[in-house]
CSV table of C-alpha atoms in Angstrom, one decimal:
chain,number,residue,atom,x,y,z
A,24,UNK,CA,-55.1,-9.2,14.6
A,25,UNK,CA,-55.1,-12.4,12.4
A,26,UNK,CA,-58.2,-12.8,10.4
A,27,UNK,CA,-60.7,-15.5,11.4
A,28,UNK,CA,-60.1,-17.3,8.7
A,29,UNK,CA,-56.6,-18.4,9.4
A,30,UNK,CA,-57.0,-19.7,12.5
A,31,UNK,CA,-56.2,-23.0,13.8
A,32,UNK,CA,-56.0,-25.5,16.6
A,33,UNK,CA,-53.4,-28.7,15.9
A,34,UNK,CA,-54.1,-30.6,18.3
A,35,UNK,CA,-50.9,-33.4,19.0
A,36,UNK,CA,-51.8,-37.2,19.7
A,37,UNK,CA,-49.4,-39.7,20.8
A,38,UNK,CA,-47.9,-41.9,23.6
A,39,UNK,CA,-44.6,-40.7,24.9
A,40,UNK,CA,-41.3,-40.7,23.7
A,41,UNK,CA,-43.3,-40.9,20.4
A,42,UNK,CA,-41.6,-37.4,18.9
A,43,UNK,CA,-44.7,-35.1,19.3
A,44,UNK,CA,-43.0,-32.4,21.1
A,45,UNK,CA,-40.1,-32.1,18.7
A,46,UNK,CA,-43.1,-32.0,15.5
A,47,UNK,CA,-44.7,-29.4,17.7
A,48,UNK,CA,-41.2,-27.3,17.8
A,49,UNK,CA,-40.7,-28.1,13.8
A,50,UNK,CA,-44.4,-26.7,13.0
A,51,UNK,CA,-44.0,-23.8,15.0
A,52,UNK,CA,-40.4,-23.1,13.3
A,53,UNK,CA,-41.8,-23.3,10.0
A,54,UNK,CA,-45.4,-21.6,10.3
A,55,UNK,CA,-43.5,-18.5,11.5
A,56,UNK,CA,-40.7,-18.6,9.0
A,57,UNK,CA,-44.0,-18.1,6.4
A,58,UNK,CA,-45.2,-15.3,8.7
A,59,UNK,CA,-47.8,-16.8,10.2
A,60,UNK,CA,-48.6,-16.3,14.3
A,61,UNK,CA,-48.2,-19.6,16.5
A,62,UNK,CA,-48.4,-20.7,19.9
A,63,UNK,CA,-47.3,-23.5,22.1
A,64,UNK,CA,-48.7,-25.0,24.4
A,65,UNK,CA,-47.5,-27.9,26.5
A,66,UNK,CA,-49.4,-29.5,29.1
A,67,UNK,CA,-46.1,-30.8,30.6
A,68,UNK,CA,-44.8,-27.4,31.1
A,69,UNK,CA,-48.5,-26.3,32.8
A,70,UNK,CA,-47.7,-29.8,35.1
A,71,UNK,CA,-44.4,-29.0,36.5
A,72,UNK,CA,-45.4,-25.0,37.1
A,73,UNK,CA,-48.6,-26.2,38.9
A,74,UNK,CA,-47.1,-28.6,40.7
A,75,UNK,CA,-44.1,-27.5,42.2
A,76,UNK,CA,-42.7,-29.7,45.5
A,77,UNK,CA,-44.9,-32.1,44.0
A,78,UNK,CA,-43.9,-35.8,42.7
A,79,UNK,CA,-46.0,-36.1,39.4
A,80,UNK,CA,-42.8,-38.1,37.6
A,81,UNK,CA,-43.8,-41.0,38.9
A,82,UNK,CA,-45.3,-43.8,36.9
A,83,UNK,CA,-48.3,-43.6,39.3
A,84,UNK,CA,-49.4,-40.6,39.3
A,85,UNK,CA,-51.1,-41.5,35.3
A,86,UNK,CA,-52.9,-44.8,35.9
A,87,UNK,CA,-56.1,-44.2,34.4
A,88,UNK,CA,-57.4,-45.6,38.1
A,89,UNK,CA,-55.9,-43.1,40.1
A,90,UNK,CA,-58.7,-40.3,40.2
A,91,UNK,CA,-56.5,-37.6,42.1
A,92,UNK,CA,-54.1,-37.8,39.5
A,93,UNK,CA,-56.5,-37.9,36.8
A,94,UNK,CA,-58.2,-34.8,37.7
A,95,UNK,CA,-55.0,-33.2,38.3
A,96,UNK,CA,-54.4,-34.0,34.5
A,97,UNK,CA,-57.7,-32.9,32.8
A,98,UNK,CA,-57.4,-29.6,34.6
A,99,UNK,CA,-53.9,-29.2,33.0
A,100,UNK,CA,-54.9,-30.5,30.1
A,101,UNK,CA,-58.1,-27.7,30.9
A,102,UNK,CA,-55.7,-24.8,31.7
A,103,UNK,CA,-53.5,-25.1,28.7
A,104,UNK,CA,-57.0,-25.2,26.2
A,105,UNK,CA,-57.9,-22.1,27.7
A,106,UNK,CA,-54.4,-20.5,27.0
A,107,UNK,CA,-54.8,-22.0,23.2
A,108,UNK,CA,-58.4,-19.8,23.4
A,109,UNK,CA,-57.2,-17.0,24.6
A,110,UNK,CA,-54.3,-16.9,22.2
A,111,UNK,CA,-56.5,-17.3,19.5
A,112,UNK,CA,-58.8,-14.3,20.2
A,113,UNK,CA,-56.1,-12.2,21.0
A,114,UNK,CA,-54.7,-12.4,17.3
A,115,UNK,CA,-52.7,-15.7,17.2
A,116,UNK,CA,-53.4,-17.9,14.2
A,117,UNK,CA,-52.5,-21.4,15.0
A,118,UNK,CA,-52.7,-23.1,18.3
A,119,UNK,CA,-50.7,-25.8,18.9
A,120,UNK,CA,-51.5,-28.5,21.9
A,121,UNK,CA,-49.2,-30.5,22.8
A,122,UNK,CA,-50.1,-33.4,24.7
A,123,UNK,CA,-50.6,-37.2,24.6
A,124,UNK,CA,-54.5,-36.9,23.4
A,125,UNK,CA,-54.8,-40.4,23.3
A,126,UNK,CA,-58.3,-40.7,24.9
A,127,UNK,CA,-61.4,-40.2,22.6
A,128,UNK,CA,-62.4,-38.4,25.9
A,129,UNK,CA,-59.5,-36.1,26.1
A,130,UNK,CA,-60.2,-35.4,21.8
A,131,UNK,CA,-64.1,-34.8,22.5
A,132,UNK,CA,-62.9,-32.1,25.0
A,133,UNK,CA,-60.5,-29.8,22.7
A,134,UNK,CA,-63.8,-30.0,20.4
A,135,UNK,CA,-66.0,-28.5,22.7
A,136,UNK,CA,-63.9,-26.6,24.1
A,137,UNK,CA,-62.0,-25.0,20.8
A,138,UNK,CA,-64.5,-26.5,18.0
A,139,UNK,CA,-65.3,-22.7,17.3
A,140,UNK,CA,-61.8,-22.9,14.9
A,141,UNK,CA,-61.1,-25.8,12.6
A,142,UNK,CA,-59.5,-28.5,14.3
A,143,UNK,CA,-56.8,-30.9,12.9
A,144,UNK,CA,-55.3,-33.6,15.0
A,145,UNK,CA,-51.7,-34.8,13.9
A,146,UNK,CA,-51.0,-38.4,15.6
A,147,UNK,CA,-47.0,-39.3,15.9
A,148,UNK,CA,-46.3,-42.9,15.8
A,149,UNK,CA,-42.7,-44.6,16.6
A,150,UNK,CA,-42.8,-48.5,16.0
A,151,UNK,CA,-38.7,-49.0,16.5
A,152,UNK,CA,-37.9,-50.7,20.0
A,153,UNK,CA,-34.4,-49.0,19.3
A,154,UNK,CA,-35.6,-45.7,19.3
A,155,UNK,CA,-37.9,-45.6,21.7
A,156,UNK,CA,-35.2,-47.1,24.2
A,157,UNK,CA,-33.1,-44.1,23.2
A,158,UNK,CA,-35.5,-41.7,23.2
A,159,UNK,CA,-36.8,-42.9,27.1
A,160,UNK,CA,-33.0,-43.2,28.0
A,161,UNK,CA,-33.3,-39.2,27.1
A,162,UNK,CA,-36.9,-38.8,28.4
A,163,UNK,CA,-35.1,-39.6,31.7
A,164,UNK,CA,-32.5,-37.5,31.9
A,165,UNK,CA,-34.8,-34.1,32.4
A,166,UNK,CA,-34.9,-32.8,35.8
A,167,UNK,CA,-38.1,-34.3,37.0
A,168,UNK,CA,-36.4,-37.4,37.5
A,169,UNK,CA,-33.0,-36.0,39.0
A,170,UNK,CA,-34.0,-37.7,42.4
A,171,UNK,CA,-34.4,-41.4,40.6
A,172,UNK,CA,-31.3,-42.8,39.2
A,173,UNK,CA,-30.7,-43.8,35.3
A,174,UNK,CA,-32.3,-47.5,35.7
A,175,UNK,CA,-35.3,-46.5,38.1
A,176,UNK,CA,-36.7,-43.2,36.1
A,177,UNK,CA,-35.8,-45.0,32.9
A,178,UNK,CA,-38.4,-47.9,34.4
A,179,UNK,CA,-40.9,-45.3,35.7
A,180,UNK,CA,-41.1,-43.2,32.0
A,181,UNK,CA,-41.9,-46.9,30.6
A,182,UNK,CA,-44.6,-47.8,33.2
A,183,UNK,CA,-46.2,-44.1,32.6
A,184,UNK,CA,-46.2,-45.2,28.5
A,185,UNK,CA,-48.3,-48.8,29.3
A,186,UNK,CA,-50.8,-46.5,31.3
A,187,UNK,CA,-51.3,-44.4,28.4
A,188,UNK,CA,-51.6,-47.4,26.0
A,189,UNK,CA,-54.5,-48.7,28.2
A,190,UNK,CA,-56.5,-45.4,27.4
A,191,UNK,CA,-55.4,-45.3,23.9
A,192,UNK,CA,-58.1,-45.0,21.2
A,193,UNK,CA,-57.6,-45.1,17.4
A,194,UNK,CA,-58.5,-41.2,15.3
A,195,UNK,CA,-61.4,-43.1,12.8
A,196,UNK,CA,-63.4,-42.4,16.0
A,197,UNK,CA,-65.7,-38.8,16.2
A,198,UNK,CA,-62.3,-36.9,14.4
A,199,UNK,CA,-62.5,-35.4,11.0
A,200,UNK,CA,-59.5,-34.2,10.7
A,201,UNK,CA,-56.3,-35.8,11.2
A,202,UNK,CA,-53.5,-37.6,9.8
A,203,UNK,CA,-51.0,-40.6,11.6
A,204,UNK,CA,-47.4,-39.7,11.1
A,205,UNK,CA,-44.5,-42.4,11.3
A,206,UNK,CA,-41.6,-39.7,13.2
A,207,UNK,CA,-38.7,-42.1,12.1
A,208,UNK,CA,-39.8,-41.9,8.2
A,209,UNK,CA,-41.4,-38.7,7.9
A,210,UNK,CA,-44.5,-40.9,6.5
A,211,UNK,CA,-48.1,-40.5,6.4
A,212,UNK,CA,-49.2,-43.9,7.4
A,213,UNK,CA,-53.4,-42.5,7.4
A,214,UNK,CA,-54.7,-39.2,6.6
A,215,UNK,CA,-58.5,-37.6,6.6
A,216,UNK,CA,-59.2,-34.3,6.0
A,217,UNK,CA,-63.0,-33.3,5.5
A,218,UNK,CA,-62.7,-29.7,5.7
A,219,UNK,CA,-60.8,-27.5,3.9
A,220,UNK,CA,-58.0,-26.0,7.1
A,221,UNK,CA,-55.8,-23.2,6.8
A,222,UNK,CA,-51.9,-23.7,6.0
A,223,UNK,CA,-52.6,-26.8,5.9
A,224,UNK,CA,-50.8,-27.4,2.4
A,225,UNK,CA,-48.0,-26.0,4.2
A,226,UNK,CA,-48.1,-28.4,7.3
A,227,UNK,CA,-48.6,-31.2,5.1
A,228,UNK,CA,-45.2,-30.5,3.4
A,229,UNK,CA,-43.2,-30.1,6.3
A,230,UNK,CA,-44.5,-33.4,8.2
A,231,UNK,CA,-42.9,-35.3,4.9
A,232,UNK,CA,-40.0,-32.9,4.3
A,233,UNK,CA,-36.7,-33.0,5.7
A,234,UNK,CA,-36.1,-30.8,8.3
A,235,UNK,CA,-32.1,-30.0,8.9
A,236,UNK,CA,-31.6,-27.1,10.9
A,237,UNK,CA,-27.7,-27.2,10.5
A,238,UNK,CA,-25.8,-30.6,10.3
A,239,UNK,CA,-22.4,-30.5,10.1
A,240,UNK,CA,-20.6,-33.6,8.0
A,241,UNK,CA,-17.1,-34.4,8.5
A,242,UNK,CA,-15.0,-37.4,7.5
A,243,UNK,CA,-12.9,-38.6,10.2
A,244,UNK,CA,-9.4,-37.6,10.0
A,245,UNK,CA,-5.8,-39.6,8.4
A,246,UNK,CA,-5.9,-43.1,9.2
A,247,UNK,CA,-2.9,-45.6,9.2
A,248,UNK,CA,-5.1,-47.7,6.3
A,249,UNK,CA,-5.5,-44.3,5.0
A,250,UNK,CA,-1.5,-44.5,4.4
A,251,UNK,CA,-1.4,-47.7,2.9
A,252,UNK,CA,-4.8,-47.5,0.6
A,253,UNK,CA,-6.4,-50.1,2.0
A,254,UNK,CA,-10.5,-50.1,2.7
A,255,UNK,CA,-12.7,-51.2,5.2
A,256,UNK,CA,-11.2,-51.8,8.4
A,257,UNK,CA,-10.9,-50.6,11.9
A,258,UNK,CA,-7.5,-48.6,12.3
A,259,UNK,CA,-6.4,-46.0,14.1
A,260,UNK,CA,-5.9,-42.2,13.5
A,261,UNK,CA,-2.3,-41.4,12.4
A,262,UNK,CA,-0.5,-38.6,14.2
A,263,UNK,CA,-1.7,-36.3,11.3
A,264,UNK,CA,-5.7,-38.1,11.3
A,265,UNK,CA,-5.2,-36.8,15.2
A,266,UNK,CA,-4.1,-33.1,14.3
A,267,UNK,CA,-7.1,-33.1,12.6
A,268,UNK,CA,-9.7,-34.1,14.6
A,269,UNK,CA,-8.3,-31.7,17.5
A,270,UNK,CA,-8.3,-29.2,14.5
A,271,UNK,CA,-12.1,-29.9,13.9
A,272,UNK,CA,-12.5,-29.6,17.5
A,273,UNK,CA,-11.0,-26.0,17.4
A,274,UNK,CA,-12.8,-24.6,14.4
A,275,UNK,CA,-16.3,-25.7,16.8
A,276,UNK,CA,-14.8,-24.6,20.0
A,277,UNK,CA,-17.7,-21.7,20.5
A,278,UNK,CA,-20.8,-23.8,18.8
A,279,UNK,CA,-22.8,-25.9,20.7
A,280,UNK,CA,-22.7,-29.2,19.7
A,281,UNK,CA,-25.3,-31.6,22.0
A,282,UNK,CA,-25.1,-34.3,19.8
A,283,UNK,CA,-22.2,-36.0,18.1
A,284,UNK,CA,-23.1,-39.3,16.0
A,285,UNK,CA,-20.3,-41.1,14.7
A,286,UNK,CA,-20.4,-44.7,13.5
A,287,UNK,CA,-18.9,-47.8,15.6
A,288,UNK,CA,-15.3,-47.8,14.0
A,289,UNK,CA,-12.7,-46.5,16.2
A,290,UNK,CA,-11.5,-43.5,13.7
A,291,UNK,CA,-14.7,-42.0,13.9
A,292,UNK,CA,-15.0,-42.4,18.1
A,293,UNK,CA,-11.7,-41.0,18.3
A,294,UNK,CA,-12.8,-37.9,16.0
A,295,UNK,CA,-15.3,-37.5,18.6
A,296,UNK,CA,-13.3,-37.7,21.1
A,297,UNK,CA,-11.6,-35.0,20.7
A,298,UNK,CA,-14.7,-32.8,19.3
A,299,UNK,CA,-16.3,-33.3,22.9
A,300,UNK,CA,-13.4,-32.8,25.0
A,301,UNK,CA,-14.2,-30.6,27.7
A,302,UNK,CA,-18.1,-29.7,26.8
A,303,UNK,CA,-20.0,-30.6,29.7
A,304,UNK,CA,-23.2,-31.1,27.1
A,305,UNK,CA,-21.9,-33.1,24.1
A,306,UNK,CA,-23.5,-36.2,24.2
A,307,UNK,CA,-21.5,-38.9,21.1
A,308,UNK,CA,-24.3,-41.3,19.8
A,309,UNK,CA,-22.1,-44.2,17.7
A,310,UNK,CA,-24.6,-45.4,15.2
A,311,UNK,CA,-24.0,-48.8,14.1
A,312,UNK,CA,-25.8,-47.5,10.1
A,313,UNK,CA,-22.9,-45.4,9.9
A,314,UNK,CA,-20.8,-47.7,9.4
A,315,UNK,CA,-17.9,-47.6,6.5
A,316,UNK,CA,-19.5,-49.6,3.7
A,317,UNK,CA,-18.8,-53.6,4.0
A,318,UNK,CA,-16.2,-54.8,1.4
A,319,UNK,CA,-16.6,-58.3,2.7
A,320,UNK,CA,-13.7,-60.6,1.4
A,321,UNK,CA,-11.9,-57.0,0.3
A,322,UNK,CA,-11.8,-55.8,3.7
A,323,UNK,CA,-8.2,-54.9,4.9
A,324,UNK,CA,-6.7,-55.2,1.4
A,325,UNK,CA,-4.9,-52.3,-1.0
A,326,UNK,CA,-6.7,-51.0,-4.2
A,327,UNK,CA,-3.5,-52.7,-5.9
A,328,UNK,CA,-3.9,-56.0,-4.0
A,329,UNK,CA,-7.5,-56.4,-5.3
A,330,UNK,CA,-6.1,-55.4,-9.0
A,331,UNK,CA,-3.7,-58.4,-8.8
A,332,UNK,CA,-5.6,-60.6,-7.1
A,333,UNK,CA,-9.1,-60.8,-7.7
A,334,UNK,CA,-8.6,-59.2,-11.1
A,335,UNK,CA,-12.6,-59.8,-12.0
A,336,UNK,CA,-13.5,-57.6,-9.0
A,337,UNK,CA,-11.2,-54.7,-10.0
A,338,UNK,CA,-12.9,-54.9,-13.6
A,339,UNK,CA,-16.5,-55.5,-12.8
A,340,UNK,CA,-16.3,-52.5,-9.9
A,341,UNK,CA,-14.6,-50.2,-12.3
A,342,UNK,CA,-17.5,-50.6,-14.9
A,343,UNK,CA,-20.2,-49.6,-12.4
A,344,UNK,CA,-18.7,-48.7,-9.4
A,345,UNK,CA,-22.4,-47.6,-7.6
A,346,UNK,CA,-23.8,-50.5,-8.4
A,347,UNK,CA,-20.9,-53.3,-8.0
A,348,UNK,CA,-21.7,-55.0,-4.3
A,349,UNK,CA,-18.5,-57.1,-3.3
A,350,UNK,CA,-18.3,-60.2,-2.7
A,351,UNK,CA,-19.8,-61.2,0.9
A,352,UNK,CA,-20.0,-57.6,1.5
A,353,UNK,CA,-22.1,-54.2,0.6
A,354,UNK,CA,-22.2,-51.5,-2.6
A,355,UNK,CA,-23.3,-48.4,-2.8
A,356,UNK,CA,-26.5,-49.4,-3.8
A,357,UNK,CA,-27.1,-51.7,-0.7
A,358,UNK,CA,-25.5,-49.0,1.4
A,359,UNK,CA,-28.0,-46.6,1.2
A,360,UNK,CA,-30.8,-47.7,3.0
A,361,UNK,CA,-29.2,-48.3,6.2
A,362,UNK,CA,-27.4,-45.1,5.9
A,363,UNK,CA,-30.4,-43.2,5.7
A,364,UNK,CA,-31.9,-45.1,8.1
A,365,UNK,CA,-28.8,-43.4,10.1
A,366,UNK,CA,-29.9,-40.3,9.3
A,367,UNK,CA,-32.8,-40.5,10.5
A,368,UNK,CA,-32.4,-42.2,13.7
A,369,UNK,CA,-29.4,-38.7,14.3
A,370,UNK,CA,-32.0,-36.4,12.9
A,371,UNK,CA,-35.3,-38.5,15.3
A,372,UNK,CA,-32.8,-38.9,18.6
A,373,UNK,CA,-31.4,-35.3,18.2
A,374,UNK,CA,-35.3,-33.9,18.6
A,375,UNK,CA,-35.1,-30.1,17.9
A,376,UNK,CA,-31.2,-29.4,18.3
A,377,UNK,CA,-29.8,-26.1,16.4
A,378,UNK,CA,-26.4,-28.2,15.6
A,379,UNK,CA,-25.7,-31.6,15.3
A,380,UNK,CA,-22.3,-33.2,13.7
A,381,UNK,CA,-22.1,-36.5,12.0
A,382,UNK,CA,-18.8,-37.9,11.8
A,383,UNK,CA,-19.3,-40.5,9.1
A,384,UNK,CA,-16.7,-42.4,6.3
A,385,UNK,CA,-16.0,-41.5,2.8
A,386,UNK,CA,-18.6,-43.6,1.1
A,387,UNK,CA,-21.1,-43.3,4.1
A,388,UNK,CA,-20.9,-39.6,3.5
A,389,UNK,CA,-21.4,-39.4,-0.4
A,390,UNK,CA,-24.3,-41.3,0.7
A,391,UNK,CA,-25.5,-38.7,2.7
A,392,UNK,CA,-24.6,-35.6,0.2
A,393,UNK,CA,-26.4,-37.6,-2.3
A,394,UNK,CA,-29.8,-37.3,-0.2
A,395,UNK,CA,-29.5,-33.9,0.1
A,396,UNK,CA,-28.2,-33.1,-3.4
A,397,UNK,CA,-29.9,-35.5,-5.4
A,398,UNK,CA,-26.6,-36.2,-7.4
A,399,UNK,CA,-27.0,-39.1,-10.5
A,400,UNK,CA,-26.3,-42.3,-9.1
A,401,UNK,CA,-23.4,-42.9,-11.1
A,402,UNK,CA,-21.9,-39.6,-9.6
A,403,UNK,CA,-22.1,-40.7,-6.3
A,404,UNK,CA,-18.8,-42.6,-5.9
A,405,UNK,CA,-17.0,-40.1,-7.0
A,406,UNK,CA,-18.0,-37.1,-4.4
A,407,UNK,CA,-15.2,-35.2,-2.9
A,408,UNK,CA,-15.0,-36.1,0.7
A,409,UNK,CA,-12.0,-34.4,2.0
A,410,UNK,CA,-10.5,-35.0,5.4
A,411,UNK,CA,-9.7,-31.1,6.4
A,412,UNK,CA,-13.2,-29.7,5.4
A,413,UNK,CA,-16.8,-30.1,6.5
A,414,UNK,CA,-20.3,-30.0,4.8
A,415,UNK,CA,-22.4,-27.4,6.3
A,416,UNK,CA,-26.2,-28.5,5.1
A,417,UNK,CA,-29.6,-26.7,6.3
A,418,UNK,CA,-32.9,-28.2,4.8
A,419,UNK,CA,-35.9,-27.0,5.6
A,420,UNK,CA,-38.7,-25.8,3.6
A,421,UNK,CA,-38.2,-22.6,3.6
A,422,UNK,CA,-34.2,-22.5,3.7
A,423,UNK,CA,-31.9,-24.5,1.8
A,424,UNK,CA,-28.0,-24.4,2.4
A,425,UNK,CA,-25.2,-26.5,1.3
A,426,UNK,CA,-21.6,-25.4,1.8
A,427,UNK,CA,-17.8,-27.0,2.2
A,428,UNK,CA,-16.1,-25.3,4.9
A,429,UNK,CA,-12.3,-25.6,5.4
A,430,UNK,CA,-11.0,-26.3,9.1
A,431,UNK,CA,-7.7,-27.5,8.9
């Protein structure tokens, strides 16, 4: 049995579509990697088993005024405390609840109820209307709302996130320990922690860390601008680009892949394309931060054209090639924030998925590797981003893996 003195309840706090559950699934992951004992516990899950033939998807069912459905709720929210207890006394180390928690109601019951063990309550936050419109258009797909169609459950999950807000109180409030986390950033936007709580040095490091399970990186394939060296652009796959892509496709035939992100440009969508073909759950996410980087009044033209014709460009790119930003257009310096930003909307909108692919551009992707390998900036331009091999990369804190895997 686990000793006393490693126990612990996290208790989640959120609205909806906020990222709690896929925190939840990340703290588990990495607590157990270390060795330590942790449980789960979901107060949707305890809905949708106690409730079976019953309509509790619908947006009604949580205003705070409805009293049926309110008791229904605390008596979930009831049940799975009781699980976390029983857990705990049985030998378990960490208890996580995972719920909306909003209420300072709701919070003063999980302290009465498991204030025998240290208590620390871990608030996700997601400000970006972007996001949350993804993440609801996902929310709403899940088979609790199989009998609404796309528009009406999509309405309903929004409606069920405004009756939450009414009830929302701030942590400051009768908590002493908890910290607000921003889901998109991996930032910690408050923190307070009075006592001192098991793994928590641990915990800490993960909500800030990266956390990659395995993302594949591929270039898209041979393109006809490819052919003539020109940049920028939205061309076409060549015959060979297509080879490619349906040899990608190949080399992933027997791993799942339920998220694809590509960037608008069609050579990546076609690369996609073809990846998906025939998976009944591969779901292709174009990402507009993705995008090939900008060469404003370069776009379209040949390394050789720019040479003869804006001659100052060539010379002042080829002296600092990360830092030059063309004219009316983007660098590689500029470039990175809105890539990462890409990142992590793929890595936020792909919750807890084993695999996801990014199918990105040459400069979009040394952005990438340079995240994850920390390469000098003056490096950067010059990564190898071949069009017949992928990056294999798992981040995590207690795995790291980078590899370039030939498909072609």
């Amino acid at each position: 049995m686990g000793s006393s003195a490693n126990k612990l309840v996290v208790a989640m706090v959120g609205l909806p579509a906020s990222g709690k559950s896929t925190v939840a699934a990340k703290l588990r992951q990495c607590l157990e990697a270390e060795g330590v004992t942790v449980g789960l516990f979901n107060n949707g899950d305890v809905r949708r088993s106690m409730c079976q033939g019953q309509d509790t998807s619908c947006a009604s069912f949580y205003a705070p005024d409805n009293a049926e459905g309110a008791a229904l709720r605390e008596n979930f929210a009831r049940v799975n405390m009781e699980r976390a207890a029983a857990f705990l006394e049985s030998g378990g180390e960490v208890a996580v609840l995972d719920a909306t928690n909003v209420s300072e109601k709701r919070r003063r019951t999980i302290l009465e109820k498991l204030g025998r063990w240290p208590v620390f309550f871990l608030e996700c936050v997601n400000r970006d209307p972007e996001l949350q419109a993804a993440s609801i258009a996902r929310k709403a797909q899940l088979p609790e709302f199989a009998h609404m169609d796309t528009k009406e459950a999509q309405d309903c999950f929004r409606e069920r996130i405004r009756y939450y807000e009414r009830i929302r109180a701030p942590l400051d409030g009768g908590v002493e320990n908890f910290v607000v986390l921003n889901t998109l950033d991996n930032s910690i936007e408050r923190e307070r922690v009075q006592a001192v709580l098991p793994h928590y040095r641990l915990v800490r490091d993960l909500l800030v860390s990266d956390w990659v399970r395995n993302l594949y990186l591929a270039r898209h394939g041979e393109t006809f601008h490819n052919l003539e060296n020109r940049i920028g652009g939205d061309s076409d796959l060549t015959a060979k680009g297509l080879v490619q892509a349906q040899s990608l496709a190949w080399h992933f035939r027997e791993t799942p892949l339920p998220y694809v992100f590509t960037s608008t440009r069609k050579r990546t969508l076609q690369m996609a394309e073809l990846l998906c073909r025939g998976r009944e759950d591969c779901l292709v996410i174009p990402l507009p931060e993705l995008d090939e980087i900008d060469a404003g009044v370069c776009e379209n033209m040949t390394y050789a054209e720019i040479a003869r014709d804006m001659p100052e460009v060539h010379e002042e790119r080829t002296r600092d090639k990360y830092g030059y930003v063309y004219p009316r257009g983007e660098g590689y310096a500029t470039l990175r924030e809105r890539v990462e930003r890409g990142v992590r909307k793929a890595l936020y909108l792909s919750g807890n998925a084993e695999n996801i692919m990014i199918v990105g551009h040459q400069a979009v992707n040394r952005t990438i590797l340079s995240h994850f390998l920390y390469r000098r900036t003056e490096d950067v331009p010059h990564i190898y981003i071949p069009q017949d091999r992928y990056f294999h990369i798992v981040s995590t804190p207690s795995r790291k893996v980078f590899e370039l895997v030939k498909f072609g």
